[in-house]
PDB file of C-alpha atoms and ligand atoms in Angstrom:
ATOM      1  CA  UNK A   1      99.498 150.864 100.732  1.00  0.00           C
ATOM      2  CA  UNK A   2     100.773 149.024  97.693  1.00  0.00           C
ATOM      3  CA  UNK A   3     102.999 147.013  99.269  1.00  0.00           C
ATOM      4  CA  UNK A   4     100.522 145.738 101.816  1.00  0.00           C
ATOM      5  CA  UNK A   5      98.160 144.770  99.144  1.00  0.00           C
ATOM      6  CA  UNK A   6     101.002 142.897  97.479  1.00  0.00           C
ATOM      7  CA  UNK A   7     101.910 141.083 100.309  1.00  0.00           C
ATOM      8  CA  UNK A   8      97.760 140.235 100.908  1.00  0.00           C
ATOM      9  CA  UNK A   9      97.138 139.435  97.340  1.00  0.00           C
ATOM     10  CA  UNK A  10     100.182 137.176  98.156  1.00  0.00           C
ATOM     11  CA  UNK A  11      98.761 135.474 100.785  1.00  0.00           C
ATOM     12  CA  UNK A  12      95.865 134.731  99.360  1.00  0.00           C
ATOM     13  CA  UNK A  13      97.619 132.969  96.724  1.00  0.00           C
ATOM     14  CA  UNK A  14      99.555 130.890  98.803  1.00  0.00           C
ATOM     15  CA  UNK A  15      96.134 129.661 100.462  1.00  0.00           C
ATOM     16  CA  UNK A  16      94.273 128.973  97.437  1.00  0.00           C
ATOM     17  CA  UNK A  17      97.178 126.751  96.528  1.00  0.00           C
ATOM     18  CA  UNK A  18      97.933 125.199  99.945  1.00  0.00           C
ATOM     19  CA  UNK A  19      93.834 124.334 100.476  1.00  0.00           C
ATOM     20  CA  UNK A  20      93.491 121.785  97.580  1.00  0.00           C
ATOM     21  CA  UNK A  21      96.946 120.392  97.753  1.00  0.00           C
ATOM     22  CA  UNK A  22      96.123 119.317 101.588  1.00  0.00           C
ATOM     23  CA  UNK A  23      92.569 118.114 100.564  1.00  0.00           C
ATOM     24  CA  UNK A  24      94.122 115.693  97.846  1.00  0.00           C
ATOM     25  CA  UNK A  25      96.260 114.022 100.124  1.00  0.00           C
ATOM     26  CA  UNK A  26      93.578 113.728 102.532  1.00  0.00           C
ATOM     27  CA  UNK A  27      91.377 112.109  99.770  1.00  0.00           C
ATOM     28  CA  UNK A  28      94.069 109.897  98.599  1.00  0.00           C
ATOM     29  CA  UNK A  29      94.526 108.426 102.343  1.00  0.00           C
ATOM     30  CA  UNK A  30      90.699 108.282 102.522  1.00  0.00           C
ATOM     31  CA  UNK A  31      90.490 106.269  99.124  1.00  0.00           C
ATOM     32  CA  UNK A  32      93.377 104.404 100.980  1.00  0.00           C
ATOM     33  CA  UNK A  33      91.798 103.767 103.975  1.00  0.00           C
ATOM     34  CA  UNK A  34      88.641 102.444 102.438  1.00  0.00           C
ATOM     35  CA  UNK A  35      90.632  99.984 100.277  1.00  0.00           C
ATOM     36  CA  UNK A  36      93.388  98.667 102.869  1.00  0.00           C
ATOM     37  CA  UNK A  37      92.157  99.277 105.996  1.00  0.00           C
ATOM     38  CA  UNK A  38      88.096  99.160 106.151  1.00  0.00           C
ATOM     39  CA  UNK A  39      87.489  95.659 105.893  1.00  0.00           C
ATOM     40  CA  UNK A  40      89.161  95.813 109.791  1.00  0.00           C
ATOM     41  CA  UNK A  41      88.879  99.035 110.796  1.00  0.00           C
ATOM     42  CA  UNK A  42      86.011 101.717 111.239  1.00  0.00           C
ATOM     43  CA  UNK A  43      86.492 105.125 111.448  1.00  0.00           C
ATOM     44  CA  UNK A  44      83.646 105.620 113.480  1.00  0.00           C
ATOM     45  CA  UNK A  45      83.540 105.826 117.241  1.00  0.00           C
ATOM     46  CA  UNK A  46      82.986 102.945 119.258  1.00  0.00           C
ATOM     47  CA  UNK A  47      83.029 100.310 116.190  1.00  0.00           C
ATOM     48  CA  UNK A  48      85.262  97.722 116.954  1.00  0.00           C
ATOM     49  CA  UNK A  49      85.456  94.552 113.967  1.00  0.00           C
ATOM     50  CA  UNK A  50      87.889  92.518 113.460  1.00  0.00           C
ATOM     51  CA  UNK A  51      90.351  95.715 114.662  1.00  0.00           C
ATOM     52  CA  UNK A  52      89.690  98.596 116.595  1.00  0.00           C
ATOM     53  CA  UNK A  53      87.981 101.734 115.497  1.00  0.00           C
ATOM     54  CA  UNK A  54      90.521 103.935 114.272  1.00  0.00           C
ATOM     55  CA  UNK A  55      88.277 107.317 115.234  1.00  0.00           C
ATOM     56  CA  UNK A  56      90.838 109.429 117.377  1.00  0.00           C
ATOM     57  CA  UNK A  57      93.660 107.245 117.100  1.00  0.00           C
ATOM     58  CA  UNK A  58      95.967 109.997 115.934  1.00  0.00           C
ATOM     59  CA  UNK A  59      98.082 111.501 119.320  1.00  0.00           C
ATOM     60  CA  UNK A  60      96.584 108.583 121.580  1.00  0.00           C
ATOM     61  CA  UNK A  61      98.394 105.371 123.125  1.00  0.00           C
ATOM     62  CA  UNK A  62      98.535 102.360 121.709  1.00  0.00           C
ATOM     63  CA  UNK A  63      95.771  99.434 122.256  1.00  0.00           C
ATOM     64  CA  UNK A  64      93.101 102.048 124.302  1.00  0.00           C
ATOM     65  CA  UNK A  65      90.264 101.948 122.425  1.00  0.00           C
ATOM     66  CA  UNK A  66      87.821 100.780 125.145  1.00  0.00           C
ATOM     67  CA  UNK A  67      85.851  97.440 124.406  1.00  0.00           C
ATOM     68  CA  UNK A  68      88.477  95.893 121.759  1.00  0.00           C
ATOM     69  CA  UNK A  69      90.454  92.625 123.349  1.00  0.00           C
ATOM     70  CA  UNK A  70      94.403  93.554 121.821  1.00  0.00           C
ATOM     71  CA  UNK A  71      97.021  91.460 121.531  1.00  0.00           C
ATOM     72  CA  UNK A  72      99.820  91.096 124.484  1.00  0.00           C
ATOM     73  CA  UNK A  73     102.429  92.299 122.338  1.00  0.00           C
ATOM     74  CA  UNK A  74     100.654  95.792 121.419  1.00  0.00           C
ATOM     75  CA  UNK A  75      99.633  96.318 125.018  1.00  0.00           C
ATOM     76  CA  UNK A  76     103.057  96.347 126.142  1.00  0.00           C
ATOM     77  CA  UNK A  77     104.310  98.399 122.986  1.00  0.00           C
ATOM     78  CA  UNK A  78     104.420 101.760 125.036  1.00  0.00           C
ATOM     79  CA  UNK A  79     103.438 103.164 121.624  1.00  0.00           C
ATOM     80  CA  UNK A  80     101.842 107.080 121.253  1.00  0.00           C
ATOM     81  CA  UNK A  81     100.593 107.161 117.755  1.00  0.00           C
ATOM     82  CA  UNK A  82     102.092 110.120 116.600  1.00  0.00           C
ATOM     83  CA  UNK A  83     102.944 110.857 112.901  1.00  0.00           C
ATOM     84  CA  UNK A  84     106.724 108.749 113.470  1.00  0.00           C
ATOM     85  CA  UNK A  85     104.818 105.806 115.683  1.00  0.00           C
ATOM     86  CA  UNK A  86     102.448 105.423 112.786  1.00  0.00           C
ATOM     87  CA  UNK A  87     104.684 105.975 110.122  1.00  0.00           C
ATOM     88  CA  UNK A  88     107.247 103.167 111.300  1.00  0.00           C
ATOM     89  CA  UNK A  89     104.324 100.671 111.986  1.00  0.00           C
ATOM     90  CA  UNK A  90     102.787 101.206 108.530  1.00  0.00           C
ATOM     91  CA  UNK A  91     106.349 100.441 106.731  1.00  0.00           C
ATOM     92  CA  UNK A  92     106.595  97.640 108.817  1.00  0.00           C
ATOM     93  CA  UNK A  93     104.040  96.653 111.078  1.00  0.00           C
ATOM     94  CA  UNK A  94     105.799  93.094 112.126  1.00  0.00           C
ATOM     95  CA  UNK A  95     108.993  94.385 113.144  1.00  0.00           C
ATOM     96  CA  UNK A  96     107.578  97.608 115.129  1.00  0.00           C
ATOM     97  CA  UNK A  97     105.456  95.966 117.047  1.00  0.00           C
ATOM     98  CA  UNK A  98     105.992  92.438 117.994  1.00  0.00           C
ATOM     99  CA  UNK A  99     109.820  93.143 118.164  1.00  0.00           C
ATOM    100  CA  UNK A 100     111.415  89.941 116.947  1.00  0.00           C
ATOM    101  CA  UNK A 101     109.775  86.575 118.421  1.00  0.00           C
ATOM    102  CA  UNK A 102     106.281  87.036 118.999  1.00  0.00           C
ATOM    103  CA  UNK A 103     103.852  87.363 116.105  1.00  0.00           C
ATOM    104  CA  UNK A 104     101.051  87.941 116.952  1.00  0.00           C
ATOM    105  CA  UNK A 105      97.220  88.630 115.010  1.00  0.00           C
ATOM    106  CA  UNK A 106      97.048  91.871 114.243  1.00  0.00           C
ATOM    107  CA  UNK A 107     100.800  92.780 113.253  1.00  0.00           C
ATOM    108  CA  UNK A 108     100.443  89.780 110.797  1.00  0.00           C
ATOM    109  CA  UNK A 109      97.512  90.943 109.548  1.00  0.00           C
ATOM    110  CA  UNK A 110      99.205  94.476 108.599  1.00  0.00           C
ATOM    111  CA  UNK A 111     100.710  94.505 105.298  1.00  0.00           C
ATOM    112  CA  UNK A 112     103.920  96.588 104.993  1.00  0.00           C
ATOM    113  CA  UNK A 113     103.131  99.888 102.982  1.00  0.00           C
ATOM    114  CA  UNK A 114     106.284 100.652 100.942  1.00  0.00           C
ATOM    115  CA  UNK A 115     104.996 103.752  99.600  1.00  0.00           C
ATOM    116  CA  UNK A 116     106.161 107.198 101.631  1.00  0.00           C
ATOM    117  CA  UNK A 117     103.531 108.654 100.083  1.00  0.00           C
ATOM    118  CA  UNK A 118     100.495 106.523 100.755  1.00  0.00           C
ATOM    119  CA  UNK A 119     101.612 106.357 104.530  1.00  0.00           C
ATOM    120  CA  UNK A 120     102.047 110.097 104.659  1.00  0.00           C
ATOM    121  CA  UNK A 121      98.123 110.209 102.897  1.00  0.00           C
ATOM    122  CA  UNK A 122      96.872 107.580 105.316  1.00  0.00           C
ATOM    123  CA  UNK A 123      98.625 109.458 108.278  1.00  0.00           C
ATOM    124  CA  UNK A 124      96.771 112.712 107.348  1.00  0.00           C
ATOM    125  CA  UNK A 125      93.566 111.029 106.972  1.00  0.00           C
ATOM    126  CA  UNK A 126      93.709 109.773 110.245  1.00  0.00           C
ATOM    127  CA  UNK A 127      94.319 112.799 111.881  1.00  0.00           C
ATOM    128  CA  UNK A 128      91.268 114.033 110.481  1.00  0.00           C
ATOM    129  CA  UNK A 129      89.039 111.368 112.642  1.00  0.00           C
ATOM    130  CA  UNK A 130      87.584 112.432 115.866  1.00  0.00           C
ATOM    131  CA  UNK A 131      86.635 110.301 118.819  1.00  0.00           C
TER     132      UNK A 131
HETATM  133  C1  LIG B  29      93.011  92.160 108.214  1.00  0.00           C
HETATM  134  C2  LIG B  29      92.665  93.101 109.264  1.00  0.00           C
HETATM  135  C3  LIG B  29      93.379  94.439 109.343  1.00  0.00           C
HETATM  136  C4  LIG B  29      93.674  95.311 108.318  1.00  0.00           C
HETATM  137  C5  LIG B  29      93.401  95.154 106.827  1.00  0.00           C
HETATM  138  C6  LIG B  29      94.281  96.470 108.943  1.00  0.00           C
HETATM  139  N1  LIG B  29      94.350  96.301 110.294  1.00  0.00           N
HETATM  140 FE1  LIG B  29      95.062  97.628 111.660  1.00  0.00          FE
HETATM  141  N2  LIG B  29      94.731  96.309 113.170  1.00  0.00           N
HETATM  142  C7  LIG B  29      94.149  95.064 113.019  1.00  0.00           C
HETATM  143  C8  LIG B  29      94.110  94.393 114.303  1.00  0.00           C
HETATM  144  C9  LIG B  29      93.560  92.987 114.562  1.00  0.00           C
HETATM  145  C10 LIG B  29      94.678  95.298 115.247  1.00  0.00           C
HETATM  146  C11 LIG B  29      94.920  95.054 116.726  1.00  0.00           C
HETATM  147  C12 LIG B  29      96.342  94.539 116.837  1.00  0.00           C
HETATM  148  C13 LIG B  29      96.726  94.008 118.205  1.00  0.00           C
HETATM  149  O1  LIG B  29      95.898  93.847 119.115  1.00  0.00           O
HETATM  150  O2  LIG B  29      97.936  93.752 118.329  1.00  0.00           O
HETATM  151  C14 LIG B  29      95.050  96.498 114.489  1.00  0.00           C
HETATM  152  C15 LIG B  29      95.642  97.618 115.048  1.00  0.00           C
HETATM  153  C16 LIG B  29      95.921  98.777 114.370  1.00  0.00           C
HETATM  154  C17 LIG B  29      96.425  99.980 114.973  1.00  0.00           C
HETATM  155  C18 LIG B  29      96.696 100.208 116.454  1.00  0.00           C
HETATM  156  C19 LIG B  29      95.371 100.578 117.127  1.00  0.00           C
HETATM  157  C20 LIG B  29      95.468 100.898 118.594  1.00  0.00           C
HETATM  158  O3  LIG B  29      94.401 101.080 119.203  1.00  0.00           O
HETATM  159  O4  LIG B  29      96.569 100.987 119.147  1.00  0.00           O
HETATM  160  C21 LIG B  29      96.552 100.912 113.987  1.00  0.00           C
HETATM  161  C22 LIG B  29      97.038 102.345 114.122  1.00  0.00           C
HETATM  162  C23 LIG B  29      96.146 100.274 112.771  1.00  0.00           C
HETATM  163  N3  LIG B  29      95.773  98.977 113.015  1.00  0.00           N
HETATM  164  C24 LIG B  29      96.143 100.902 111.532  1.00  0.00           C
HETATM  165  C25 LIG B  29      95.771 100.280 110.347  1.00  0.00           C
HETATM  166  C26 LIG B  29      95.770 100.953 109.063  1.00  0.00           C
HETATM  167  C27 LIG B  29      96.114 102.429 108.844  1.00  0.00           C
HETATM  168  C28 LIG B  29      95.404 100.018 108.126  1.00  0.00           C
HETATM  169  C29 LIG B  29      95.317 100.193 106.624  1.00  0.00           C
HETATM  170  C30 LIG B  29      96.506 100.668 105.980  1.00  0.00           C
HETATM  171  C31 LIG B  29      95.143  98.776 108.838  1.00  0.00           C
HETATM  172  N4  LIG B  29      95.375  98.979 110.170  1.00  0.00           N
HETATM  173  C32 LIG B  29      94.719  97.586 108.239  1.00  0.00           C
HETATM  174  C33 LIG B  29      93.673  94.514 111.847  1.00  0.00           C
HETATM  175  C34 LIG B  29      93.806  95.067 110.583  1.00  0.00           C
END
């Protein structure tokens, strides 16, 4: 009996300190996003601007979000954004996507993110949008 309590009492810690830890990351990406990505992106559904609406872009293909015109260059990228897709466009958008030759708008409208960190916080924010 004691040991099970232990081992629950445990637990329970490990929680309490895994929940905020999780959310401040989370934050930080959404203070992120607000201040570096906003002014092209929405995170709601079916709001295109000057980019595409970022709502359920984590896990999907690149340049699918219906009713936004993209760039040759990213509709021939054969990119899945998954955490590594995102990750290596964020560090350097220009490179990733429009290989060496073509630029193109949107990849030179992406500034490189040099911190880990921030792309990590942005990353985890954007998992948290839904379609
Ligand atoms: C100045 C405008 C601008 C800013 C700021 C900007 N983007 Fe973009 N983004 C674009 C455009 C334009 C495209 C479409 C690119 C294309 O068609 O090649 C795009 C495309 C993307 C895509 C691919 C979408 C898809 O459907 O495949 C992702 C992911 C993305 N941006 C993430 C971000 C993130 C995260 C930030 C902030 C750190 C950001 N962008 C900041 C303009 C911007």
């Amino acid at each position: 009996m004691k040991i099970s309590y232990g081992f629950i009492t445990g637990a329970a810690f490990c929680l309490a300190i895994a929940g905020p830890v999780m959310a401040q990351s989370t934050a930080h990406g959404a203070a992120l996003f607000s201040a570096e990505c906003s002014a092209c992106h929405s995170a709601t559904p079916g709001e295109n601007g000057v980019g595409p609406s970022l709502a359920g872009i984590y896990g999907m293909r690149a340049a699918m979000v219906p009713g936004y015109k993209y760039s040759l260059a990213l509709r021939q990228s054969h990119i899945v954004w998954t955490t590594d897709a995102l990750e290596s466009f964020l560090a350097n958008p220009a490179v990733d996507v429009a290989g060496t030759a073509m630029p193109h708008p949107g990849t030179e409208m992406h500034m490189a993110m040099p911190s880990a960190i921030d792309r990590g916080d942005i990353i985890a924010y954007l998992r948290t949008l839904r379609q």
